[in-house]
Short mmCIF file of C-alpha atoms in Angstrom, two decimals:
data_model
loop_
_atom_site.label_atom_id
_atom_site.label_comp_id
_atom_site.label_asym_id
_atom_site.label_seq_id
_atom_site.Cartn_x
_atom_site.Cartn_y
_atom_site.Cartn_z
CA MET A 1 -18.36 -17.08 -23.48
CA VAL A 2 -15.76 -14.66 -23.09
CA LYS A 3 -12.49 -16.08 -21.15
CA ILE A 4 -10.01 -13.74 -18.93
CA CYS A 5 -7.72 -15.31 -17.08
CA CYS A 6 -5.60 -13.22 -14.32
CA ILE A 7 -1.83 -13.58 -13.62
CA GLY A 8 -0.98 -12.83 -10.42
CA ALA A 9 -3.93 -13.38 -7.20
CA GLY A 10 -2.42 -10.92 -4.86
CA TYR A 11 -3.77 -7.24 -3.81
CA VAL A 12 -4.87 -5.96 -7.23
CA GLY A 13 -5.39 -8.97 -9.09
CA GLY A 14 -7.89 -11.31 -7.13
CA PRO A 15 -9.98 -8.36 -5.76
CA THR A 16 -10.39 -6.95 -9.33
CA MET A 17 -11.16 -10.28 -10.98
CA ALA A 18 -13.70 -11.04 -8.22
CA MET A 19 -15.55 -7.80 -9.24
CA ILE A 20 -15.31 -8.23 -13.03
CA ALA A 21 -16.78 -11.92 -12.44
CA TYR A 22 -19.53 -10.69 -10.11
CA LYS A 23 -20.74 -8.28 -12.88
CA CYS A 24 -20.09 -9.83 -15.69
CA PRO A 25 -21.99 -13.39 -15.17
CA ASP A 26 -21.27 -14.20 -18.81
CA ILE A 27 -17.61 -13.79 -18.13
CA GLN A 28 -15.53 -16.86 -17.38
CA VAL A 29 -12.70 -15.32 -14.95
CA VAL A 30 -9.91 -17.77 -13.89
CA VAL A 31 -6.92 -15.92 -11.05
CA VAL A 32 -3.65 -18.27 -11.89
CA ASP A 33 -0.53 -17.83 -9.11
CA ILE A 34 2.31 -20.25 -9.13
CA SER A 35 1.32 -19.87 -5.42
CA VAL A 36 -0.11 -23.25 -4.54
CA PRO A 37 -0.59 -21.87 -0.73
CA ARG A 38 -2.32 -18.35 -2.30
CA ILE A 39 -4.37 -20.45 -4.47
CA ASN A 40 -5.71 -22.68 -2.02
CA ALA A 41 -6.35 -19.63 0.45
CA TRP A 42 -8.44 -18.31 -2.17
CA ASN A 43 -10.51 -21.59 -2.80
CA SER A 44 -11.16 -21.73 1.02
CA ASP A 45 -13.04 -19.77 3.88
CA ARG A 46 -10.42 -17.47 4.93
CA LEU A 47 -9.33 -15.45 2.40
CA PRO A 48 -5.42 -14.22 1.99
CA ILE A 49 -6.52 -10.42 1.95
CA PHE A 50 -8.54 -8.60 4.19
CA GLU A 51 -10.87 -6.15 2.61
CA PRO A 52 -14.18 -4.83 3.51
CA GLY A 53 -16.89 -6.78 1.62
CA LEU A 54 -14.49 -9.09 -0.26
CA ASP A 55 -15.74 -12.26 1.08
CA GLU A 56 -19.24 -11.58 -0.11
CA VAL A 57 -18.42 -10.90 -3.69
CA VAL A 58 -15.85 -14.07 -4.32
CA LYS A 59 -18.29 -16.42 -2.30
CA SER A 60 -20.97 -15.32 -4.65
CA CYS A 61 -19.61 -16.59 -8.39
CA ARG A 62 -16.62 -18.86 -6.85
CA ASN A 63 -16.66 -22.09 -8.62
CA THR A 64 -19.57 -20.27 -10.74
CA ASN A 65 -17.70 -18.25 -13.26
CA LEU A 66 -14.62 -17.26 -11.05
CA PHE A 67 -11.85 -19.60 -10.66
CA PHE A 68 -8.80 -19.68 -8.76
CA SER A 69 -6.12 -22.55 -9.98
CA SER A 70 -2.08 -23.09 -9.94
CA ASP A 71 -2.63 -24.44 -13.35
CA VAL A 72 -1.08 -21.37 -14.83
CA GLU A 73 -0.48 -22.36 -18.86
CA SER A 74 -3.57 -24.44 -19.70
CA ASN A 75 -5.50 -21.54 -18.71
CA ILE A 76 -3.50 -18.75 -20.04
CA SER A 77 -3.63 -20.78 -23.19
CA ASP A 78 -7.84 -21.21 -23.08
CA SER A 79 -7.98 -16.98 -22.36
CA ASP A 80 -9.29 -14.56 -24.70
CA ILE A 81 -8.33 -11.45 -22.20
CA ILE A 82 -5.04 -12.03 -19.95
CA PHE A 83 -4.51 -9.62 -17.39
CA VAL A 84 -0.72 -9.69 -15.61
CA SER A 85 -0.69 -8.51 -12.15
CA VAL A 86 2.36 -9.59 -10.99
CA ASN A 87 4.71 -7.83 -8.30
CA THR A 88 7.15 -4.77 -9.98
CA PRO A 89 9.34 -4.37 -7.21
CA THR A 90 12.49 -2.14 -6.49
CA LYS A 91 15.26 -3.50 -8.10
CA THR A 92 17.68 -3.64 -5.11
CA ARG A 93 20.81 -4.65 -6.97
CA GLY A 94 22.62 -3.33 -10.43
CA LEU A 95 21.20 -0.36 -12.38
CA GLY A 96 18.65 1.78 -10.85
CA ALA A 97 18.80 -0.30 -7.74
CA GLY A 98 16.62 1.90 -5.26
CA LYS A 99 14.89 3.18 -7.36
CA ALA A 100 14.03 1.33 -10.80
CA ALA A 101 11.02 -1.42 -11.36
CA ASP A 102 12.57 -4.65 -11.72
CA LEU A 103 10.42 -6.44 -14.54
CA THR A 104 11.59 -9.71 -14.29
CA TYR A 105 8.08 -11.22 -13.33
CA TRP A 106 6.14 -9.31 -15.74
CA GLU A 107 9.42 -10.33 -18.80
CA SER A 108 8.52 -13.94 -17.34
CA ALA A 109 4.75 -13.88 -17.56
CA ALA A 110 5.28 -12.57 -21.01
CA ARG A 111 6.90 -15.21 -21.88
CA MET A 112 5.29 -17.66 -20.71
CA ILE A 113 2.29 -16.45 -22.70
CA ALA A 114 3.86 -15.99 -25.94
CA ASP A 115 5.06 -19.97 -25.16
CA VAL A 116 1.67 -21.66 -24.77
CA ALA A 117 -0.76 -18.75 -26.82
CA LYS A 118 -2.02 -21.14 -30.16
CA SER A 119 -4.73 -18.06 -30.41
CA ASP A 120 -4.57 -14.30 -30.80
CA LYS A 121 -4.93 -12.76 -27.21
CA ILE A 122 -5.35 -9.21 -25.77
CA VAL A 123 -2.88 -8.95 -22.76
CA VAL A 124 -3.30 -6.19 -20.46
CA GLU A 125 -1.15 -4.68 -18.14
CA LYS A 126 -2.92 -4.31 -14.72
CA SER A 127 0.12 -4.15 -12.69
CA THR A 128 2.25 -0.63 -12.47
CA VAL A 129 4.53 -0.58 -14.81
CA PRO A 130 7.51 2.10 -16.06
CA VAL A 131 6.37 3.97 -19.32
CA LYS A 132 7.47 1.82 -21.97
CA THR A 133 7.07 -1.31 -20.75
CA ALA A 134 4.16 -2.05 -23.22
CA GLU A 135 7.06 -2.18 -26.22
CA ALA A 136 9.23 -4.24 -24.54
CA ILE A 137 6.62 -6.64 -23.57
CA GLU A 138 5.35 -6.44 -27.44
CA LYS A 139 9.11 -7.20 -28.59
CA ILE A 140 8.94 -10.25 -26.19
CA LEU A 141 5.65 -11.74 -27.28
CA ASN A 142 6.23 -10.84 -30.83
CA HIS A 143 9.78 -12.30 -31.19
CA ASN A 144 9.02 -15.80 -28.99
CA SER A 145 5.41 -16.37 -30.25
CA ARG A 146 3.92 -19.14 -32.28
CA ASP A 147 3.57 -18.14 -36.39
CA GLY A 148 -0.06 -16.82 -37.03
CA VAL A 149 -0.81 -15.82 -33.17
CA ASN A 150 -1.12 -12.38 -32.51
CA PHE A 151 -0.72 -9.87 -29.41
CA GLN A 152 -2.16 -6.63 -28.50
CA ILE A 153 -0.72 -4.64 -25.52
CA LEU A 154 -3.01 -2.69 -23.10
CA SER A 155 -2.55 -0.55 -19.95
CA ASN A 156 -5.54 -0.70 -17.90
CA PRO A 157 -3.87 0.43 -14.39
CA GLU A 158 -5.41 0.26 -11.01
CA PHE A 159 -6.97 2.82 -8.70
CA LEU A 160 -8.16 1.31 -6.08
CA ALA A 161 -7.36 2.36 -2.32
CA GLU A 162 -7.18 -0.29 0.71
CA GLY A 163 -9.93 -0.57 2.61
CA THR A 164 -12.50 0.89 -0.16
CA ALA A 165 -10.97 -1.64 -2.79
CA ILE A 166 -14.58 -2.97 -3.15
CA ASP A 167 -16.50 0.18 -2.97
CA ASP A 168 -13.88 1.69 -5.48
CA LEU A 169 -14.56 -1.52 -8.12
CA THR A 170 -18.26 -1.66 -8.10
CA ASN A 171 -18.47 2.69 -8.17
CA PRO A 172 -15.02 3.67 -9.62
CA ASP A 173 -14.30 7.48 -10.30
CA ARG A 174 -12.79 6.55 -13.81
CA VAL A 175 -11.45 3.22 -15.66
CA LEU A 176 -8.48 3.56 -17.70
CA ILE A 177 -7.73 2.04 -20.96
CA GLY A 178 -4.71 2.61 -23.04
CA GLY A 179 -4.06 1.14 -26.38
CA ARG A 180 -2.29 1.56 -29.82
CA GLN A 181 -3.50 4.26 -31.80
CA THR A 182 -4.07 1.36 -34.83
CA PRO A 183 -7.35 -0.33 -36.20
CA GLU A 184 -5.97 -3.35 -34.04
CA GLY A 185 -5.40 -1.69 -30.71
CA GLN A 186 -8.59 -0.05 -30.83
CA LYS A 187 -10.58 -3.34 -31.20
CA ALA A 188 -8.91 -4.08 -28.33
CA VAL A 189 -9.85 -1.51 -26.24
CA ALA A 190 -13.32 -1.55 -27.66
CA ALA A 191 -13.04 -5.17 -25.78
CA LEU A 192 -12.28 -4.25 -22.92
CA LYS A 193 -14.02 -1.45 -22.57
CA GLY A 194 -17.12 -3.99 -23.70
CA VAL A 195 -16.35 -5.47 -20.16
CA TYR A 196 -16.19 -2.43 -18.35
CA ALA A 197 -19.52 -1.10 -19.34
CA LYS A 198 -21.03 -4.13 -18.00
CA TRP A 199 -21.16 -2.05 -14.88
CA VAL A 200 -19.60 1.40 -15.13
CA PRO A 201 -21.25 4.33 -16.68
CA GLU A 202 -19.46 4.95 -19.96
CA ASP A 203 -18.65 8.43 -19.69
CA ARG A 204 -15.98 7.17 -16.69
CA ILE A 205 -14.36 5.55 -19.20
CA ILE A 206 -11.47 7.00 -20.17
CA THR A 207 -8.94 5.71 -23.91
CA THR A 208 -5.66 6.96 -24.59
CA ASN A 209 -2.77 5.85 -25.81
CA LEU A 210 -0.53 3.33 -23.93
CA TRP A 211 1.88 5.76 -23.07
CA SER A 212 -0.84 8.05 -21.34
CA ALA A 213 -2.14 5.08 -19.40
CA GLU A 214 1.22 4.30 -18.15
CA LEU A 215 2.16 7.19 -16.96
CA SER A 216 -1.23 7.84 -15.33
CA LYS A 217 -0.76 5.45 -13.26
CA LEU A 218 2.26 6.63 -11.35
CA ALA A 219 1.37 10.40 -11.56
CA ALA A 220 -1.82 9.73 -9.79
CA ASN A 221 0.46 8.29 -6.94
CA ALA A 222 2.83 10.57 -6.75
CA ILE A 223 0.70 13.76 -6.64
CA LEU A 224 -1.61 11.98 -3.96
CA ALA A 225 1.66 11.40 -2.54
CA GLN A 226 2.65 14.59 -2.54
CA ARG A 227 -0.29 15.77 -0.68
CA ILE A 228 0.55 14.11 2.39
CA SER A 229 3.95 14.86 2.65
CA SER A 230 3.30 18.47 1.89
CA ILE A 231 0.24 18.52 4.88
CA ASN A 232 2.94 16.73 7.19
CA ALA A 233 5.32 19.54 6.69
CA MET A 234 2.84 21.66 7.28
CA SER A 235 2.49 19.90 10.76
CA ALA A 236 6.22 20.29 12.13
CA LEU A 237 5.55 24.17 11.15
CA CYS A 238 2.21 23.80 13.24
CA GLU A 239 3.98 22.42 16.37
CA ALA A 240 6.72 24.56 16.42
CA THR A 241 4.19 27.88 16.23
CA GLY A 242 1.25 26.87 17.73
CA ALA A 243 -1.06 26.03 15.17
CA ASN A 244 -3.41 23.35 15.07
CA VAL A 245 -2.84 21.52 11.88
CA SER A 246 -6.47 20.01 11.90
CA GLU A 247 -7.96 23.39 11.01
CA VAL A 248 -4.95 24.61 9.02
CA ALA A 249 -6.05 21.79 6.49
CA TYR A 250 -9.41 22.22 7.36
CA ALA A 251 -9.33 25.57 6.11
CA VAL A 252 -6.98 25.09 2.81
CA GLY A 253 -9.55 21.94 2.00
CA LYS A 254 -12.42 24.16 1.96
CA ASP A 255 -10.31 26.06 -1.51
CA THR A 256 -12.44 24.04 -3.95
CA ARG A 257 -9.31 24.12 -6.32
CA ILE A 258 -7.66 22.20 -3.27
CA GLY A 259 -10.61 20.16 -1.80
CA PRO A 260 -10.28 18.13 1.40
CA LYS A 261 -8.81 14.80 0.60
CA PHE A 262 -5.04 13.60 1.78
CA LEU A 263 -4.69 16.24 3.54
CA ASN A 264 -4.64 14.44 7.23
CA ALA A 265 -1.02 15.29 8.79
CA SER A 266 0.42 11.35 9.66
CA VAL A 267 3.15 9.80 10.56
CA GLY A 268 3.75 8.95 6.76
CA PHE A 269 2.56 7.09 4.30
CA GLY A 270 2.74 3.68 3.73
CA GLY A 271 1.57 0.72 1.65
CA SER A 272 2.61 -1.04 -1.23
CA CYS A 273 2.81 1.90 -4.18
CA PHE A 274 3.34 5.67 -3.13
CA GLN A 275 7.17 5.17 -2.62
CA LYS A 276 7.72 2.82 -5.35
CA ASP A 277 6.00 4.56 -8.14
CA ILE A 278 7.69 7.62 -6.86
CA LEU A 279 10.67 6.17 -7.11
CA ASN A 280 10.47 4.62 -10.05
CA LEU A 281 9.24 7.92 -11.15
CA VAL A 282 12.81 9.43 -10.06
CA TYR A 283 14.57 7.06 -11.88
CA ILE A 284 12.45 7.26 -15.62
CA CYS A 285 13.36 11.36 -14.84
CA GLU A 286 16.89 11.00 -14.36
CA CYS A 287 17.33 8.37 -17.67
CA ASN A 288 15.58 10.95 -19.35
CA GLY A 289 17.74 13.92 -18.28
CA LEU A 290 15.07 15.28 -16.13
CA THR A 291 17.49 16.19 -13.21
CA GLU A 292 15.09 18.85 -11.67
CA VAL A 293 12.10 16.98 -12.07
CA ALA A 294 13.40 13.88 -10.07
CA ASN A 295 15.06 15.98 -7.49
CA TYR A 296 11.14 17.57 -7.52
CA TRP A 297 9.65 14.59 -6.75
CA ARG A 298 12.42 12.84 -4.78
CA GLN A 299 11.37 15.66 -1.78
CA VAL A 300 8.15 13.95 -1.42
CA VAL A 301 9.80 10.85 -0.43
CA GLN A 302 12.32 12.57 1.88
CA ILE A 303 9.61 14.41 3.61
CA ASN A 304 7.67 11.30 4.43
CA ASP A 305 11.25 9.82 5.69
CA TYR A 306 11.68 13.37 7.73
CA GLN A 307 8.22 12.66 9.37
CA LYS A 308 9.10 8.92 10.83
CA LEU A 309 12.26 9.86 11.83
CA ARG A 310 10.85 13.44 13.36
CA PHE A 311 8.19 11.04 15.28
CA VAL A 312 10.57 8.50 16.96
CA ASN A 313 13.04 11.50 18.22
CA ARG A 314 10.02 13.14 19.73
CA VAL A 315 9.02 9.71 21.44
CA VAL A 316 12.50 9.43 22.61
CA SER A 317 13.30 13.21 23.48
CA SER A 318 9.85 13.88 25.97
CA MET A 319 10.84 10.21 27.34
CA PHE A 320 13.72 11.75 29.09
CA ASN A 321 16.28 11.46 25.88
CA THR A 322 16.03 7.34 26.40
CA VAL A 323 13.90 4.92 25.96
CA SER A 324 16.26 2.12 26.67
CA GLY A 325 14.33 -0.97 28.28
CA LYS A 326 11.53 1.16 28.68
CA LYS A 327 7.70 -0.82 27.28
CA ILE A 328 6.19 0.70 24.74
CA LEU A 329 2.94 -0.20 23.38
CA VAL A 330 2.59 0.09 19.67
CA LEU A 331 -1.11 0.31 18.70
CA GLY A 332 -1.71 -0.35 14.86
CA PHE A 333 1.63 -2.24 12.32
CA ALA A 334 -0.96 -2.01 8.86
CA PHE A 335 0.01 1.16 6.97
CA LYS A 336 -4.12 2.10 7.24
CA LYS A 337 -7.18 1.02 8.95
CA ASP A 338 -9.19 -1.60 6.81
CA THR A 339 -6.28 -3.60 5.82
CA GLY A 340 -3.92 -6.32 7.08
CA ASP A 341 -1.05 -4.88 4.32
CA THR A 342 2.06 -3.78 6.13
CA ARG A 343 3.99 -2.97 3.05
CA GLU A 344 6.14 0.02 3.74
CA THR A 345 3.91 0.76 6.99
CA PRO A 346 5.39 3.59 8.80
CA ALA A 347 5.35 1.30 11.67
CA ILE A 348 8.18 -0.57 10.45
CA ASP A 349 10.28 2.23 10.92
CA VAL A 350 9.57 3.78 13.67
CA CYS A 351 9.52 0.00 15.93
CA LEU A 352 13.15 -0.17 14.59
CA GLY A 353 14.12 3.55 15.08
CA LEU A 354 12.85 2.81 19.06
CA LEU A 355 14.42 -1.44 18.76
CA GLY A 356 17.31 1.11 17.90
CA ASP A 357 17.35 3.45 21.51
CA LYS A 358 16.72 -0.55 22.89
CA ALA A 359 12.76 0.02 24.09
CA LYS A 360 10.83 -3.10 24.70
CA LEU A 361 7.78 -3.02 21.66
CA SER A 362 4.42 -4.50 22.51
CA ILE A 363 2.38 -4.58 19.38
CA TYR A 364 -1.26 -4.85 18.66
CA ASP A 365 -3.44 -4.92 15.41
CA PRO A 366 -6.33 -6.34 14.79
CA GLN A 367 -5.63 -8.05 11.39
CA VAL A 368 -1.54 -8.23 10.96
CA SER A 369 -0.36 -11.49 12.61
CA GLU A 370 2.70 -11.64 14.82
CA ASP A 371 4.77 -13.65 11.95
CA GLN A 372 4.60 -10.86 9.59
CA ILE A 373 4.99 -8.50 12.35
CA ARG A 374 8.42 -10.04 12.91
CA ARG A 375 8.77 -11.15 9.49
CA ASP A 376 8.67 -6.99 8.56
CA LEU A 377 11.28 -6.41 11.55
CA THR A 378 13.67 -8.49 10.07
CA THR A 379 13.53 -7.66 6.28
CA SER A 380 15.96 -5.70 4.67
CA LYS A 381 14.56 -2.78 2.78
CA PHE A 382 12.90 -3.50 -0.70
CA ASP A 383 13.42 -7.20 -0.32
CA TRP A 384 9.53 -7.24 1.26
CA ASP A 385 8.46 -7.46 -2.46
CA HIS A 386 10.27 -9.70 -3.46
CA PRO A 387 9.20 -13.38 -2.16
CA GLN A 388 10.69 -15.99 -4.56
CA HIS A 389 14.22 -14.45 -3.26
CA LEU A 390 13.45 -13.50 -0.04
CA VAL A 391 15.16 -15.70 2.94
CA PRO A 392 13.94 -13.44 5.86
CA SER A 393 16.76 -13.43 8.81
CA SER A 394 15.28 -15.39 11.32
CA PRO A 395 14.20 -13.37 14.67
CA THR A 396 17.54 -13.19 17.30
CA ALA A 397 16.95 -14.34 20.86
CA LYS A 398 17.11 -10.54 21.36
CA SER A 399 14.83 -9.94 19.11
CA LYS A 400 12.38 -11.95 20.32
CA GLU A 401 12.57 -10.57 23.92
CA MET A 402 12.51 -6.69 22.86
CA VAL A 403 9.02 -7.51 20.83
CA THR A 404 6.02 -9.46 21.59
CA VAL A 405 2.84 -9.26 19.66
CA THR A 406 -0.29 -9.21 21.75
CA TRP A 407 -3.94 -9.86 20.55
CA ASP A 408 -5.06 -7.48 23.59
CA ALA A 409 -4.57 -3.78 23.70
CA TYR A 410 -5.42 -3.75 27.81
CA GLU A 411 -2.93 -6.42 27.93
CA ALA A 412 0.05 -4.74 25.99
CA ALA A 413 -0.53 -1.61 28.21
CA LYS A 414 0.35 -2.88 31.42
CA GLY A 415 3.57 -1.58 32.77
CA ALA A 416 4.22 0.54 29.79
CA HIS A 417 5.33 4.06 29.75
CA GLY A 418 4.32 5.32 26.31
CA ILE A 419 1.84 4.64 23.64
CA CYS A 420 2.99 5.18 20.01
CA ILE A 421 -0.64 5.17 18.26
CA MET A 422 0.28 4.13 14.42
CA THR A 423 -3.04 2.67 12.49
CA GLU A 424 -6.29 4.47 12.09
CA TRP A 425 -8.41 1.90 13.28
CA ASP A 426 -11.86 3.06 14.91
CA GLU A 427 -11.62 0.69 17.91
CA PHE A 428 -8.69 2.80 19.22
CA LYS A 429 -11.00 5.61 19.63
CA SER A 430 -12.77 4.09 22.17
CA LEU A 431 -10.63 2.04 24.00
CA ASP A 432 -10.73 2.51 27.64
CA TYR A 433 -8.07 5.19 28.32
CA GLN A 434 -8.56 5.33 32.00
CA ARG A 435 -8.41 1.87 32.05
CA ILE A 436 -5.02 1.45 30.44
CA TYR A 437 -3.15 4.59 32.05
CA ASP A 438 -4.15 3.25 35.59
CA GLY A 439 -1.92 0.01 34.15
CA MET A 440 1.07 2.20 33.08
CA GLU A 441 4.65 3.93 34.52
CA LYS A 442 3.74 7.13 35.42
CA PRO A 443 4.86 9.57 33.80
CA ALA A 444 2.18 8.08 31.21
CA PHE A 445 2.72 9.06 27.38
CA VAL A 446 0.28 9.02 24.34
CA PHE A 447 2.03 9.78 20.83
CA ASP A 448 -0.38 10.16 18.43
CA GLY A 449 0.80 9.36 14.96
CA ARG A 450 -2.53 9.32 13.29
CA ASN A 451 -4.52 11.99 15.29
CA VAL A 452 -7.13 9.29 16.33
CA VAL A 453 -7.72 10.25 19.53
CA ASN A 454 -8.56 13.48 21.64
CA PRO A 455 -5.59 15.24 23.25
CA ASP A 456 -7.16 17.12 26.30
CA GLU A 457 -9.38 14.33 27.18
CA LEU A 458 -6.31 12.53 27.22
CA ARG A 459 -4.39 14.83 29.60
CA LYS A 460 -7.65 15.31 31.78
CA ILE A 461 -7.09 11.31 32.52
CA GLY A 462 -3.21 12.50 33.46
CA PHE A 463 -1.25 11.67 30.29
CA ILE A 464 1.27 13.47 28.71
CA VAL A 465 0.04 13.74 24.61
CA TYR A 466 1.82 14.21 21.34
CA SER A 467 -0.47 14.89 18.51
CA ILE A 468 1.04 15.68 15.12
CA GLY A 469 0.93 19.08 13.73
CA LYS A 470 -1.16 20.00 17.42
CA PRO A 471 -0.73 22.56 19.74
CA LEU A 472 2.30 20.68 21.99
CA ASP A 473 2.09 19.44 25.95
CA ALA A 474 3.83 21.90 28.62
CA TRP A 475 6.23 19.01 29.33
CA MET A 476 7.01 19.01 25.28
CA LYS A 477 7.45 22.56 24.78
CA ASP A 478 10.34 22.87 27.35
CA LEU A 479 12.13 19.82 25.43
CA PRO A 480 15.43 20.94 22.91
CA ALA A 481 15.16 19.79 19.81
CA ALA A 482 16.94 16.03 19.26
CA PRO A 483 18.97 16.02 15.76
CA LEU A 484 17.61 14.49 13.33
CA THR A 485 19.67 11.58 12.71
#
């Protein structure tokens, strides 16, 4: 039996290994992590991450050919193929701080593999890493390994979208495997290709050299984020001219050269990858003397920051230029629907912006815990992805007073002056907004950061409505533009 070990039981490692075990009953898969609570959660009835369909896949093969363990070293030693799916956060200090990827966890994993491996191993980069990381990992493995033990490094980046990860794994549009162009490297590529070929059509399994595979992941995320920033930039122009961004996006998306995906205007993109990977790409370009290219990609992130700031300013300026002491209902905190992930969610920056003007926030999200929300609102930028080094600042009595978290949207709306829709959860489309309006202070405002609701229907109820990129409510047309600071 082929034995696979995955180091890292997070959003990528857990679901990916579960799918391999599910589709390949003749392969033993073990997911290891130094976090005992995380491993215990994977072995429980309540998995550590929410992903539609994941429970069924895990429970169908757990303790048969899928195992979760905190015994890292022995499982590495016993495996044939080792996936490394550890954090590659943005550096918070030193050279490249705020842009470069921190490969501390990757280096630690490589040194452990070299230390315990007693037989040849195929080591697979599953984390998103900078171009040429494989070269550095090879040096660490080869200089620290036992005599006679050989390693082959492969790059197999993930292209999952949270909320649809199980569908993406079941029916991927492509699987990318990069390896050395040597007989040994190509043999390793063929071995990994054989695993995926158990359920993925061969024409969807792409093989490249190592550097192309590493760069393809960064390029894919950068181009997807660029599309979002592009339509968000257009949304500002739509509001200024009276155009409707949904109509513009539909017309543009009908061009077969462009297509309709990732053209939904919003308060901004979030998640663990887009900003981190673009900043990493910027740093790599700078290191290679490509200043103009670096500046181009940096602008994608700057437009995203601009969109969040523009949203906050719209809220404040619309509500008589102050939200001090006013209750604002925040609907949604996750960065997208069908996930409990809050990493880089636009809700954090919007909430902090409103708190900076002394608003009182009442937050409701069906999948995000109160502890997570409070931790996100008190954690410094980039520190969210450094769990071993992070000592979260405790919420002060004042911050606790200014933020409440509830599990009932209707209760949270009572006495609110305004509503900010931050996540496109389906349930927000079907809320009884008449009931919500009746319990709010007047005038009652809705600021739709995801274009979830029908603004005309809400205006009939009596709401003053702002939807990103849509023709402005008469109330807002007369307001002076707030400075973007």
